[in-house]
Coordinates of C-alpha atoms in Angstrom, one line a residue:
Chain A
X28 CA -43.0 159.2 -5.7
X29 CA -44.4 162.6 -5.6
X30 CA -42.0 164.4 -3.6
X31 CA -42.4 167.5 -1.1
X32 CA -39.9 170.2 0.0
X33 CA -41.4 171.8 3.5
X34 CA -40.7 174.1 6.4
X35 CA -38.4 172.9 9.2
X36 CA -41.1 173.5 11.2
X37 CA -43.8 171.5 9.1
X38 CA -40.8 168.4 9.3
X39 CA -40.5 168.9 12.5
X40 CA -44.4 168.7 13.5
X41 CA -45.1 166.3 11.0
X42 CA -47.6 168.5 9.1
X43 CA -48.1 170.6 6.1
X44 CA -49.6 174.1 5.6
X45 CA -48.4 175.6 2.9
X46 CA -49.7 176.1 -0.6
X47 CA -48.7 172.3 -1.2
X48 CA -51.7 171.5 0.9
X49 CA -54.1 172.2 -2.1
X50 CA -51.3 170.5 -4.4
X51 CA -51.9 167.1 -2.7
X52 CA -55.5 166.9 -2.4
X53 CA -56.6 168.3 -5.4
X54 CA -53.6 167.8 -8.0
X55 CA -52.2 164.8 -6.9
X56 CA -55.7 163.6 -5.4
X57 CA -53.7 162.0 -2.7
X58 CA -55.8 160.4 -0.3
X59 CA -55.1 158.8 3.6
X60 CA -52.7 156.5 3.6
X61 CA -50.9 157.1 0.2
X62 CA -47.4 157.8 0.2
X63 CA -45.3 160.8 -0.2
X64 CA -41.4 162.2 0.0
X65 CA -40.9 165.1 2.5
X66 CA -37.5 166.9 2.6
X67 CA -36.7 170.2 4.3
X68 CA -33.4 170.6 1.9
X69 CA -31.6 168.5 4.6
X70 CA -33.1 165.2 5.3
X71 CA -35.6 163.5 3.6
X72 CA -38.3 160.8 4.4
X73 CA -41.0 158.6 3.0
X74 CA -44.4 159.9 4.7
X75 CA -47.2 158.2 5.0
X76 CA -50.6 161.0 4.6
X77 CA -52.7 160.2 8.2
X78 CA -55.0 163.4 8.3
X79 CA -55.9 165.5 5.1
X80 CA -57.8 168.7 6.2
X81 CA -59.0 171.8 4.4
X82 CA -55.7 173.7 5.6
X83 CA -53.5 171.1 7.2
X84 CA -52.1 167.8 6.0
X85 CA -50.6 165.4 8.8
X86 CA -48.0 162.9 7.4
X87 CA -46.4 160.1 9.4
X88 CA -42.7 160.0 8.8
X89 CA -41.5 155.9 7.5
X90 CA -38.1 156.1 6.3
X91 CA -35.4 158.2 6.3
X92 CA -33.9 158.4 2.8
X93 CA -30.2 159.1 1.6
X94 CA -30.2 161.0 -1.5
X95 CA -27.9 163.5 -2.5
X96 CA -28.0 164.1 -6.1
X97 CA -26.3 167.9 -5.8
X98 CA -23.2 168.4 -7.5
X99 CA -20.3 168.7 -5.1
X100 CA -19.4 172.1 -5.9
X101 CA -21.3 175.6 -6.2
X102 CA -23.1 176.2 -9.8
X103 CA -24.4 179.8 -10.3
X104 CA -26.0 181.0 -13.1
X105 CA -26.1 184.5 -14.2
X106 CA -28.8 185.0 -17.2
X107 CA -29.0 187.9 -19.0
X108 CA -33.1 189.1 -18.5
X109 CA -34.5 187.2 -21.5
X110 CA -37.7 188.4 -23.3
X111 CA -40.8 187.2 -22.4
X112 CA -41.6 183.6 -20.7
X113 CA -38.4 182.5 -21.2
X114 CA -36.7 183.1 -17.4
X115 CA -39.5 180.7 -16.2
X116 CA -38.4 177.6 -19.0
X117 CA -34.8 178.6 -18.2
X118 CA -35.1 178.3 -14.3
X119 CA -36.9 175.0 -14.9
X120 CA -34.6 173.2 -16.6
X121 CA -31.1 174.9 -14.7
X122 CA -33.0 173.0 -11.6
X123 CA -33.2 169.8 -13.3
X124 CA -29.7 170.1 -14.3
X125 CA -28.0 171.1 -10.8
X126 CA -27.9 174.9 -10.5
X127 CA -26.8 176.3 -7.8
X128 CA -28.7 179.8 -8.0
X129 CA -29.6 181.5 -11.2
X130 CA -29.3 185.1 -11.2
X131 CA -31.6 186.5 -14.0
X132 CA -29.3 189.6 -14.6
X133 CA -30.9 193.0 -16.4
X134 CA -27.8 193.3 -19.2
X135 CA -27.5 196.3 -21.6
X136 CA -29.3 193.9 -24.5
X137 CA -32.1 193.1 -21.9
X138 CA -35.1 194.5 -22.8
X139 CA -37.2 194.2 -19.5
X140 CA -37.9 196.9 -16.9
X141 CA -38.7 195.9 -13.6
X142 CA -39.5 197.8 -10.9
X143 CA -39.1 196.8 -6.9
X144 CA -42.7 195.5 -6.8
X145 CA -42.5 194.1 -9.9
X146 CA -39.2 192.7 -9.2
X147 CA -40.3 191.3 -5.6
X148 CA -43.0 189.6 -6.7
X149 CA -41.1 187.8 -10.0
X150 CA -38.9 186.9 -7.6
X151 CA -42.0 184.9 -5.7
X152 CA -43.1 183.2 -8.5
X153 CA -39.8 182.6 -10.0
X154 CA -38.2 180.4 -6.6
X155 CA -41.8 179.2 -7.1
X156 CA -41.2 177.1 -10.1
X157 CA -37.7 176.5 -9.3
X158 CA -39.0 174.5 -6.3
X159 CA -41.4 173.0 -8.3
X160 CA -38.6 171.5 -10.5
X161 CA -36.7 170.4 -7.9
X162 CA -39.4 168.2 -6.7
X163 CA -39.8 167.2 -9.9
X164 CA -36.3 166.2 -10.7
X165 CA -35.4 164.8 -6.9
X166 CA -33.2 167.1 -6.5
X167 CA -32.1 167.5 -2.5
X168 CA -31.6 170.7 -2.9
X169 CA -33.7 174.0 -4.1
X170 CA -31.9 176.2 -6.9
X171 CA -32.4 179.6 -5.4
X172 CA -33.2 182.9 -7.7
X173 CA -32.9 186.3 -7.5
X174 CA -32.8 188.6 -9.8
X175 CA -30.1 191.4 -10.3
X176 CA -30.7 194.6 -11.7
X177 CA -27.3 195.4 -12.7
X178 CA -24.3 193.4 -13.6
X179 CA -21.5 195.8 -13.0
X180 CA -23.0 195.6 -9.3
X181 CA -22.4 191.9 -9.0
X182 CA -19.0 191.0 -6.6
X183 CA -17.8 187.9 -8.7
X184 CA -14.9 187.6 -6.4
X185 CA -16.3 184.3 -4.2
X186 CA -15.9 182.4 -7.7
X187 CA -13.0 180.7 -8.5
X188 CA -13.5 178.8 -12.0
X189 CA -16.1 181.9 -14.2
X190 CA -17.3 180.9 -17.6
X191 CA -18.7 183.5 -19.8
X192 CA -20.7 182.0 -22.7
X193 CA -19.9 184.3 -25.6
X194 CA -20.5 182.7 -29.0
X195 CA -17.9 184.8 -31.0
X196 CA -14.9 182.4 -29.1
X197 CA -16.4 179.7 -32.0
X198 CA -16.0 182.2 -34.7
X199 CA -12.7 182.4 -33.5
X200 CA -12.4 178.7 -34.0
X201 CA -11.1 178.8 -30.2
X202 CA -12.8 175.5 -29.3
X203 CA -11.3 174.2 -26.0
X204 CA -11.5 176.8 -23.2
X205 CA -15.0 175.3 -21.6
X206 CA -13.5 171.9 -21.5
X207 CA -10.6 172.8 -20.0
X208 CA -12.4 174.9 -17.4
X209 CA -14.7 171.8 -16.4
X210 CA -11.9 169.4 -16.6
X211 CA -10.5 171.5 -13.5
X212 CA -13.6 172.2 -11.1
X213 CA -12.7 170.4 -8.2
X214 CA -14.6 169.6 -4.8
X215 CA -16.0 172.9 -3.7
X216 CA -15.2 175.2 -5.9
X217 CA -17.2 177.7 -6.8
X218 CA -18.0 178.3 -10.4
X219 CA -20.2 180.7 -12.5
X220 CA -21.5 181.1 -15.7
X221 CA -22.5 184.1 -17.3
X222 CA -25.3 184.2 -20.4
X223 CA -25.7 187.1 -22.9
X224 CA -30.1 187.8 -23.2
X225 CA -31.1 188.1 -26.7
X226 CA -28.5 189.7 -29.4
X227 CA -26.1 188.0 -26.4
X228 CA -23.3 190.5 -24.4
X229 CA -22.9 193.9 -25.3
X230 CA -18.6 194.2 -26.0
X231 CA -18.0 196.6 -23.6
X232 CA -19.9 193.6 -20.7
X233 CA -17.4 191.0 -22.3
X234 CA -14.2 193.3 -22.0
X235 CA -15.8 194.0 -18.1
X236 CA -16.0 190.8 -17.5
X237 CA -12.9 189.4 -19.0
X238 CA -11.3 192.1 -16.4
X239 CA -12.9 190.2 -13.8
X240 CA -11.1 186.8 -14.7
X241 CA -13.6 185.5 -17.1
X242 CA -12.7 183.3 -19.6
X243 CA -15.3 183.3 -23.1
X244 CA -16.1 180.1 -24.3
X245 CA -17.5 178.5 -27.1
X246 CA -20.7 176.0 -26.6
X247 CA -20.3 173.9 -29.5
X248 CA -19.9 175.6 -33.3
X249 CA -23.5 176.8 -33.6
X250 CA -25.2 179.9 -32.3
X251 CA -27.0 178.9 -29.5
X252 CA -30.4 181.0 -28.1
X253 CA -30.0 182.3 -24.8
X254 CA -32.0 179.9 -23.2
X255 CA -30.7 176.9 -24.7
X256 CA -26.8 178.7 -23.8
X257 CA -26.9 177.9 -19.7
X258 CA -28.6 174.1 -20.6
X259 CA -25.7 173.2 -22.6
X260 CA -22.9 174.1 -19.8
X261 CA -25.0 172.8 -17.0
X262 CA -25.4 169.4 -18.9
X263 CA -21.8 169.4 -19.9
X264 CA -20.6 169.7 -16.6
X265 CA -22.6 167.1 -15.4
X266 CA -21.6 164.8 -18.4
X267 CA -17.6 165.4 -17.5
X268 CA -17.9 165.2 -14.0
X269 CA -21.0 163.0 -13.1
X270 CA -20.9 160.6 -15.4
X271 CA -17.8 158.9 -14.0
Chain B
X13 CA -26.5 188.5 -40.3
X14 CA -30.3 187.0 -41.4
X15 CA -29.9 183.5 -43.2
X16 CA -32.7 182.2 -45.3
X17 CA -33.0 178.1 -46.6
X18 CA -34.8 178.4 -50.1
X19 CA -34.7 175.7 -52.5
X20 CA -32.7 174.8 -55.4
X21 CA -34.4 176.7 -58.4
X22 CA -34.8 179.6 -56.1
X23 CA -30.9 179.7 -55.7
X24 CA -30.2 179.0 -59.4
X25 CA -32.7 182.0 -60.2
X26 CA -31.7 184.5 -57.7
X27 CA -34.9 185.2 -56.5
X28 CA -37.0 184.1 -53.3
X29 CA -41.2 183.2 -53.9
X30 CA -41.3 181.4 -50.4
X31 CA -43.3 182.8 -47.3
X32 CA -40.2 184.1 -46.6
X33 CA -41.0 186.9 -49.1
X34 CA -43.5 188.1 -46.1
X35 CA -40.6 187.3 -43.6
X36 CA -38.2 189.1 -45.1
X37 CA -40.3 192.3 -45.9
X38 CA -42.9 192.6 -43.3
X39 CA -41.1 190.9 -40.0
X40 CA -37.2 192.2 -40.8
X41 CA -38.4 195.2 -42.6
X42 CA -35.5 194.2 -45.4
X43 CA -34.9 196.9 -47.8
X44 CA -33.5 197.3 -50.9
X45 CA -29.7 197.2 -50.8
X46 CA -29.5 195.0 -47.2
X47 CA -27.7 191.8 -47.3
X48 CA -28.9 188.0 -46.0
X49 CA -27.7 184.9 -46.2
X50 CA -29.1 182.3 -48.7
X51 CA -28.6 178.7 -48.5
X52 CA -29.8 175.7 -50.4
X53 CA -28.1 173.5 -47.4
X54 CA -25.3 173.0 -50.2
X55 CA -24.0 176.3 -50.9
X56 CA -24.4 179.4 -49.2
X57 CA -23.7 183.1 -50.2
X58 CA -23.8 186.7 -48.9
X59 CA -27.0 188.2 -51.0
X60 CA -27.9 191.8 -51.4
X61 CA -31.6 192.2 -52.4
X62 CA -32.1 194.2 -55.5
X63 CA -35.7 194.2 -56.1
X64 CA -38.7 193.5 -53.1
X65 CA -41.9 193.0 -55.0
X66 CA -44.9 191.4 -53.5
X67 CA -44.7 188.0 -54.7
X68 CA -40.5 187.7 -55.5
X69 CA -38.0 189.0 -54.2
X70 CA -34.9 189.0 -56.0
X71 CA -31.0 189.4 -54.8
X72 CA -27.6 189.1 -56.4
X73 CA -25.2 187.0 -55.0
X74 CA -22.1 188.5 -53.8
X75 CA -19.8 185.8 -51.5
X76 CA -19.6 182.3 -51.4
X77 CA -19.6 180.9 -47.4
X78 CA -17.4 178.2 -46.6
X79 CA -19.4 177.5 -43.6
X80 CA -19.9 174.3 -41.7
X81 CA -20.8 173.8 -38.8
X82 CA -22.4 170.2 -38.7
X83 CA -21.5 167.4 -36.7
X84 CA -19.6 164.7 -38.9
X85 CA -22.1 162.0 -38.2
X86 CA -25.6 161.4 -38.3
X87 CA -27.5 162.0 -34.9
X88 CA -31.1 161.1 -35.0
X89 CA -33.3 161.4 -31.8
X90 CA -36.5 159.5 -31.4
X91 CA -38.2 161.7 -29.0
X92 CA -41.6 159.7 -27.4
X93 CA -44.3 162.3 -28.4
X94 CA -45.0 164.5 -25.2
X95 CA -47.9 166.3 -24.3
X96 CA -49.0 170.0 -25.5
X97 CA -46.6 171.9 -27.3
X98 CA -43.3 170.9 -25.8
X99 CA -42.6 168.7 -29.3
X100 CA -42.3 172.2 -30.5
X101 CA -39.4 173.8 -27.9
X102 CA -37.9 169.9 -28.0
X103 CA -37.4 170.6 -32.1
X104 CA -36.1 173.9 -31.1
X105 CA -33.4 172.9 -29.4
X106 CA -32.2 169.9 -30.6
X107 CA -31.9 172.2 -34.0
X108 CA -29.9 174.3 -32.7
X109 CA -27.8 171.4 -31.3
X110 CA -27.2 169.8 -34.4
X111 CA -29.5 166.6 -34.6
X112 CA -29.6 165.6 -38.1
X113 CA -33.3 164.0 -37.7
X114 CA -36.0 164.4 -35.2
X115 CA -38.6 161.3 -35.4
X116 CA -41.9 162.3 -32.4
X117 CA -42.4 158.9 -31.9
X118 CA -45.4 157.6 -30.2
X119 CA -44.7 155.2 -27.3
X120 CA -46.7 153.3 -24.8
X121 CA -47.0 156.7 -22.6
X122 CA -47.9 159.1 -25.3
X123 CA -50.8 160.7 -24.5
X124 CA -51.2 162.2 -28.0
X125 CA -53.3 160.9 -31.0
X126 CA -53.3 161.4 -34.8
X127 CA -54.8 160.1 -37.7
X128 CA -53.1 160.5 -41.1
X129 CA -54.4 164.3 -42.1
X130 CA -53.2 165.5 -38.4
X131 CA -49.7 163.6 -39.1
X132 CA -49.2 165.4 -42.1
X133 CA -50.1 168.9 -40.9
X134 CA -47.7 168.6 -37.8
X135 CA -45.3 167.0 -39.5
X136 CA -45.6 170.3 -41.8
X137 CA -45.7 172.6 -39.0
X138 CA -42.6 170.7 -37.3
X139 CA -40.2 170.9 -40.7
X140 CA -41.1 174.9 -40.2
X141 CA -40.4 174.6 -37.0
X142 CA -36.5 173.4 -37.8
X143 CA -36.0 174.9 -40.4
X144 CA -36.4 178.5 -38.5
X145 CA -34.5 177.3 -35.7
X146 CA -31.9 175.9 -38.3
X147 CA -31.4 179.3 -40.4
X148 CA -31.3 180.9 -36.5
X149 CA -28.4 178.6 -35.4
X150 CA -26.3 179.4 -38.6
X151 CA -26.6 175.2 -39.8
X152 CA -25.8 174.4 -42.9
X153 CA -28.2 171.7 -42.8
X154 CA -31.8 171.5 -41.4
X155 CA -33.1 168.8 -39.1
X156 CA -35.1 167.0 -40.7
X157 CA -38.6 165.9 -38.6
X158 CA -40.8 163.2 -39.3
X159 CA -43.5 161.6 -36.5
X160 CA -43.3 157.9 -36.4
X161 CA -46.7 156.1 -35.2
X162 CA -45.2 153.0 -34.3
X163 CA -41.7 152.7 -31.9
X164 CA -42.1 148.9 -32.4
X165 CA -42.4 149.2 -36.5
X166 CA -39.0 151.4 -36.9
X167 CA -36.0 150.1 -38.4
X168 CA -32.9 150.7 -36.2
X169 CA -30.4 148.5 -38.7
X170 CA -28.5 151.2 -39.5
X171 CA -27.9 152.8 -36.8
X172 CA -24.3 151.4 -35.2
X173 CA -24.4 153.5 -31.8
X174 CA -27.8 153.5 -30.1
X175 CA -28.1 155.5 -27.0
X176 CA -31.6 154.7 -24.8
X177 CA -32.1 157.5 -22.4
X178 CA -33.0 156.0 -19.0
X179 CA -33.3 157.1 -15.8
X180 CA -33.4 153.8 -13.9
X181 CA -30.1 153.1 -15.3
X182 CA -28.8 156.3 -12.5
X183 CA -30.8 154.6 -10.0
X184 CA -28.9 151.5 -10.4
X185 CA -25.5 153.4 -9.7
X186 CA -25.0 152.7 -13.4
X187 CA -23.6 156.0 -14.7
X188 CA -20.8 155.6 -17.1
X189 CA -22.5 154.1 -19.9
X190 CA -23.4 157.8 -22.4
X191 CA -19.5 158.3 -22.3
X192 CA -18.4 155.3 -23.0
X193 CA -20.9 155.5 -26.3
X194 CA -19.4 159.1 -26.9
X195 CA -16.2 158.8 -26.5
X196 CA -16.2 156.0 -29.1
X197 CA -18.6 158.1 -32.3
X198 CA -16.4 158.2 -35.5
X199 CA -17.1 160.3 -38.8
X200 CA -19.6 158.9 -40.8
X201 CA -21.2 156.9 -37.6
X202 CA -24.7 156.8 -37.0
X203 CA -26.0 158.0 -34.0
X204 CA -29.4 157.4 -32.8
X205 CA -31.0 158.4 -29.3
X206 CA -34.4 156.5 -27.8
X207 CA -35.8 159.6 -25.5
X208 CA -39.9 157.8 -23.7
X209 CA -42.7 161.0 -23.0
X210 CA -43.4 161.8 -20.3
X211 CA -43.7 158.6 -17.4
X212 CA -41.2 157.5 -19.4
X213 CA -40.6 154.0 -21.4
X214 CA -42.6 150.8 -21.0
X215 CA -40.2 148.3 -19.6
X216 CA -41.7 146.4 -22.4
X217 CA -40.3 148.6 -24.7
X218 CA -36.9 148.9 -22.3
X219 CA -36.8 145.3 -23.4
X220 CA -37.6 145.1 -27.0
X221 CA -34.7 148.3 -27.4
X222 CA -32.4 146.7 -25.4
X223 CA -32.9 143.3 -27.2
X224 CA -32.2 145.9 -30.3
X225 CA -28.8 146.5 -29.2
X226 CA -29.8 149.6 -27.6
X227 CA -27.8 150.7 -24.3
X228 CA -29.5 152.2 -21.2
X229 CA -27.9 155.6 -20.2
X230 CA -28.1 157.8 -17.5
X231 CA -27.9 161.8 -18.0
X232 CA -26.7 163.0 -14.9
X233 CA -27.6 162.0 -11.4
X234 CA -31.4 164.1 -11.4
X235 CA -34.4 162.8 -13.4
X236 CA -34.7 164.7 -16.5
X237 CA -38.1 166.0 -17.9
X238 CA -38.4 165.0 -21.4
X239 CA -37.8 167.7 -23.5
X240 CA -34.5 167.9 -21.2
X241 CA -33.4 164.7 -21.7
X242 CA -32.3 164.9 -25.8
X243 CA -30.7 168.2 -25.2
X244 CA -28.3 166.6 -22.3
X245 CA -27.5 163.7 -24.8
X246 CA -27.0 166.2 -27.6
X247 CA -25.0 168.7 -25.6
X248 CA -22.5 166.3 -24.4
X249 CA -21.8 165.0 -27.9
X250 CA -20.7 168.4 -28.5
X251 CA -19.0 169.3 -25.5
X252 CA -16.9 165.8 -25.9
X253 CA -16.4 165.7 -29.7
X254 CA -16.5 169.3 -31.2
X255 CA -14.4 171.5 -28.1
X256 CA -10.8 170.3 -29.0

């Protein structure tokens, strides 16, 4: 069932007015009476579509559903800017796998240059899709983004388990620090995982970062692009700790 | 450093005639004197290029690689063909990840059709496809793809661990089943992963699979896209078997 995430106070009045308005009539070609899910990011119905207007949809809320698909402990992801589209595919599938937040992070490699308009409004569209995903994937909760123009400006002290994917740990033939990292998340911790852009960390970011308490991991013995780098430690930690 | 897959003749000759004459000299910008990688996904060396011509280009070898990198089994995904160009990305990644084979199968819910001169030229353009992301990901071998019309006409005999990706299975509460198949893949098994399109499988075909031996598993507690889904399977193959 095509699912919803609204406004406290569209929940509460049992209406919506948002852009999702022209989603459900002329996407989804929902009529009256067809069935939706509605979730504010804290509880979560089957709704029932009464009234479908030009700029206001009323629902009538059926059943209160109990889903809570989130992991049980904080996720962030900090990407290094990527080139082109590839933020958007990124924060799509880091939704579908659990994120937390994803922090698209301008790194010495990245090649972007964003300026604060530019930089508000990718923000927009970027929470855009990510919401868009997470109704996709049923998620309860929204992966939030924002983007970070510096990462030497970024307090990494609220995290207590940080990953940093750095692909020369393999060469190393050091194999095992990423499972013994997930192996130990427990119930809300906070973990992060930082991801190189294209041409991956500069050194000096690595040595930075392993000054913060960072601890470089391998992701399997191949080099993996940067957008294929946050995938694989999102669905590993859901495949050591999830699938129990 | 650059690697390049060329064939057997061109390695016993020292010379490249492929389009990857064009890569090498009008996408790297190679000179004379710079160093690549060569492979015929046997053998690979360290190659300085000696002559760039328009037609040949020729390099002497200078190292031998011990390099590999591949998983020690055979993991085959059979991917229900999606819509538009995600095949493409879904290639990409699993590449990367180390699938031996990629069939696109067509399945109940692929949207896609393809008569015998369209199969050929996509199954063309897919092998490219691989083979890029293969020399990208530092394999030693490249992923072999091949579209398969028929789900109901393949033969999974050989395969002796048969992984069906399915998302009702989570519903169910069912959610140990993928590590349970992983945690039990030995060298020289042969892996193969059943991944529907888009709306997912038929439960006609849930049937005929399962009645093939084949064992519903869930990825994770969220509903995975499609292109998602092979990458979680193939990620935590590597997380569990290759980061000791």
């Amino acid at each position: 069932m095509q699912k919803y995430f609204i406004s406290n106070e569209e929940l509460n009045n049992n209406h919506i007015i948002s852009d999702d308005v022209n989603h459900i009539k002329n996407v989804m070609r929902f009529k009256q009476g067809d069935q939706i899910i509605v979730s504010n990011e804290e509880d979560e119905y089957i709704a029932c579509l009464t009234v479908l207007d030009k700029k206001e949809i009323k629902f009538e809320r059926l059943t209160r559903l109990e889903n809570n698909n989130e992991l049980p402990f904080t996720v962030d992801i900090y990407q290094g800017y990527p080139k082109g589209d590839k933020i958007q595919d990124i924060i799509k599938h880091g939704t579908e796998l659990g994120a937390t937040s994803i922090f698209p992070t301008i790194m010495k490699r990245s090649v972007v240059k964003l300026d604060n308009t530019k930089e508000e409004l990718k923000n927009i569209r970027l929470n855009k899709i990510a919401k868009e995903a997470a109704e996709q994937s049923n998620r309860k909760k929204i992966t939030k983004v924002c983007i970070k123009p510096n990462l030497k400006k970024i307090d990494f002290s609220e995290y207590n388990v940080k990953i940093l994917a750095y692909e020369e740990t393999a060469k190393m033939g050091q194999l095992s620090n990423l499972k013994a990292l997930i192996k130990n998340i427990k119930l809300n911790d906070k973990v992060c995982i930082v991801v190189g852009p294209e041409g991956g960390l500069d050194l000096d970011e690595v040595s930075y970062l392993e000054g913060l308490g960072f601890v470089p991991c391998a992701l399997g013995k191949r080099i993996l692009r940067t957008e294929t780098a946050s995938l694989y430690a999102l669905s590993a930690i859901s495949y050591e700790l999830e699938l129990k």
